[in-house]
């Protein structure tokens, strides 16, 4: 299955002490023609001053839902251990309705120790965080099926990470999108591992979209040839520069002239 090429932007909610800077960046991204506007789920900046200005992820997604009309929205990615999973499912359903069916539920195991320590979560180990993610994915899936009103659509789930035994197994079981942090050679290997997991759970691996950070126009086609269909450009505050975003959108339009709406 050939998925349409899509361009996302991750507006990193750091170093923007005035939320209006983020609000403006969201509008500029939608006007620039991106397909998806992501943020991230951290409590402190990852770059620059580690105690600099920062805003919370899911409150912001509700605001994204209200101020946009066309783009899909989501977190790249939600920290799997930061919220009760049944509550997270309800939050996702609510933002799905606010946005008119434009939410992507991005989630991962979590990794930034300062977030855990400062907000009172148990950091544990990579293994324990992935075990928790496995438990949470089952609860999220179950809760989404019983909420009233139901989500407006089957909310696409994006899982980020590359662990071959646990993370990719969860991708095979639950995700419509897999976000990889790998280079081309590793991506090909992990795609093969994902295909093996899909065979074990009886799922067609071609149904799962491959997602990576934008590699630049020189390498983008190589990633498409390797099966990638979603590219995301990251940008941080306070300026939220969109030069690379515009570059990526122009490249998409040259390779895929017809507009595409939604993940389906």
XYZ file of N, CA, C and O in Angstrom, residues 18-19 31 38-39 50 87-88 124 128 157 182 184 186 231 246:
64
model
N 5.658 33.839 25.993
C 4.338 34.350 25.622
C 3.667 33.297 24.746
O 4.143 33.001 23.642
N 2.547 32.716 25.216
C 1.893 31.672 24.424
C 1.477 32.168 23.044
O 1.367 31.390 22.094
N -1.088 27.932 7.319
C -1.039 28.736 6.098
C 0.051 28.254 5.145
O -0.088 28.389 3.919
N 2.357 19.056 15.195
C 2.635 18.348 16.435
C 3.222 19.313 17.465
O 3.810 20.345 17.115
N 3.105 18.954 18.743
C 3.971 19.508 19.766
C 4.746 18.345 20.380
O 4.916 17.315 19.732
N 17.763 24.697 30.424
C 16.900 23.593 30.845
C 15.798 24.036 31.796
O 14.845 23.280 32.041
N -7.757 8.143 31.532
C -7.925 9.590 31.406
C -7.348 10.076 30.082
O -7.968 10.904 29.393
N -6.186 9.572 29.692
C -5.578 9.986 28.434
C -6.490 9.645 27.257
O -6.638 10.439 26.319
N 12.182 4.658 36.773
C 12.397 3.242 36.502
C 13.505 2.994 35.502
O 14.519 3.679 35.475
N 11.053 -1.117 32.277
C 9.832 -0.902 33.071
C 8.911 0.120 32.411
O 7.681 0.000 32.477
N -3.301 6.041 15.924
C -2.287 5.975 16.974
C -0.910 5.959 16.332
O -0.640 5.176 15.416
N 15.606 6.330 13.263
C 16.727 5.611 12.657
C 17.195 6.258 11.366
O 16.447 6.964 10.691
N 18.807 5.464 7.425
C 18.247 4.616 6.379
C 18.546 3.137 6.574
O 17.658 2.283 6.442
N 19.404 1.429 9.310
C 18.727 0.868 10.479
C 17.225 0.810 10.253
O 16.542 -0.129 10.683
N 7.054 13.027 7.007
C 8.264 13.728 7.428
C 7.869 14.884 8.344
O 6.913 15.608 8.054
N 8.851 25.192 5.024
C 8.465 25.597 3.667
C 9.214 24.762 2.636
O 8.636 24.334 1.624
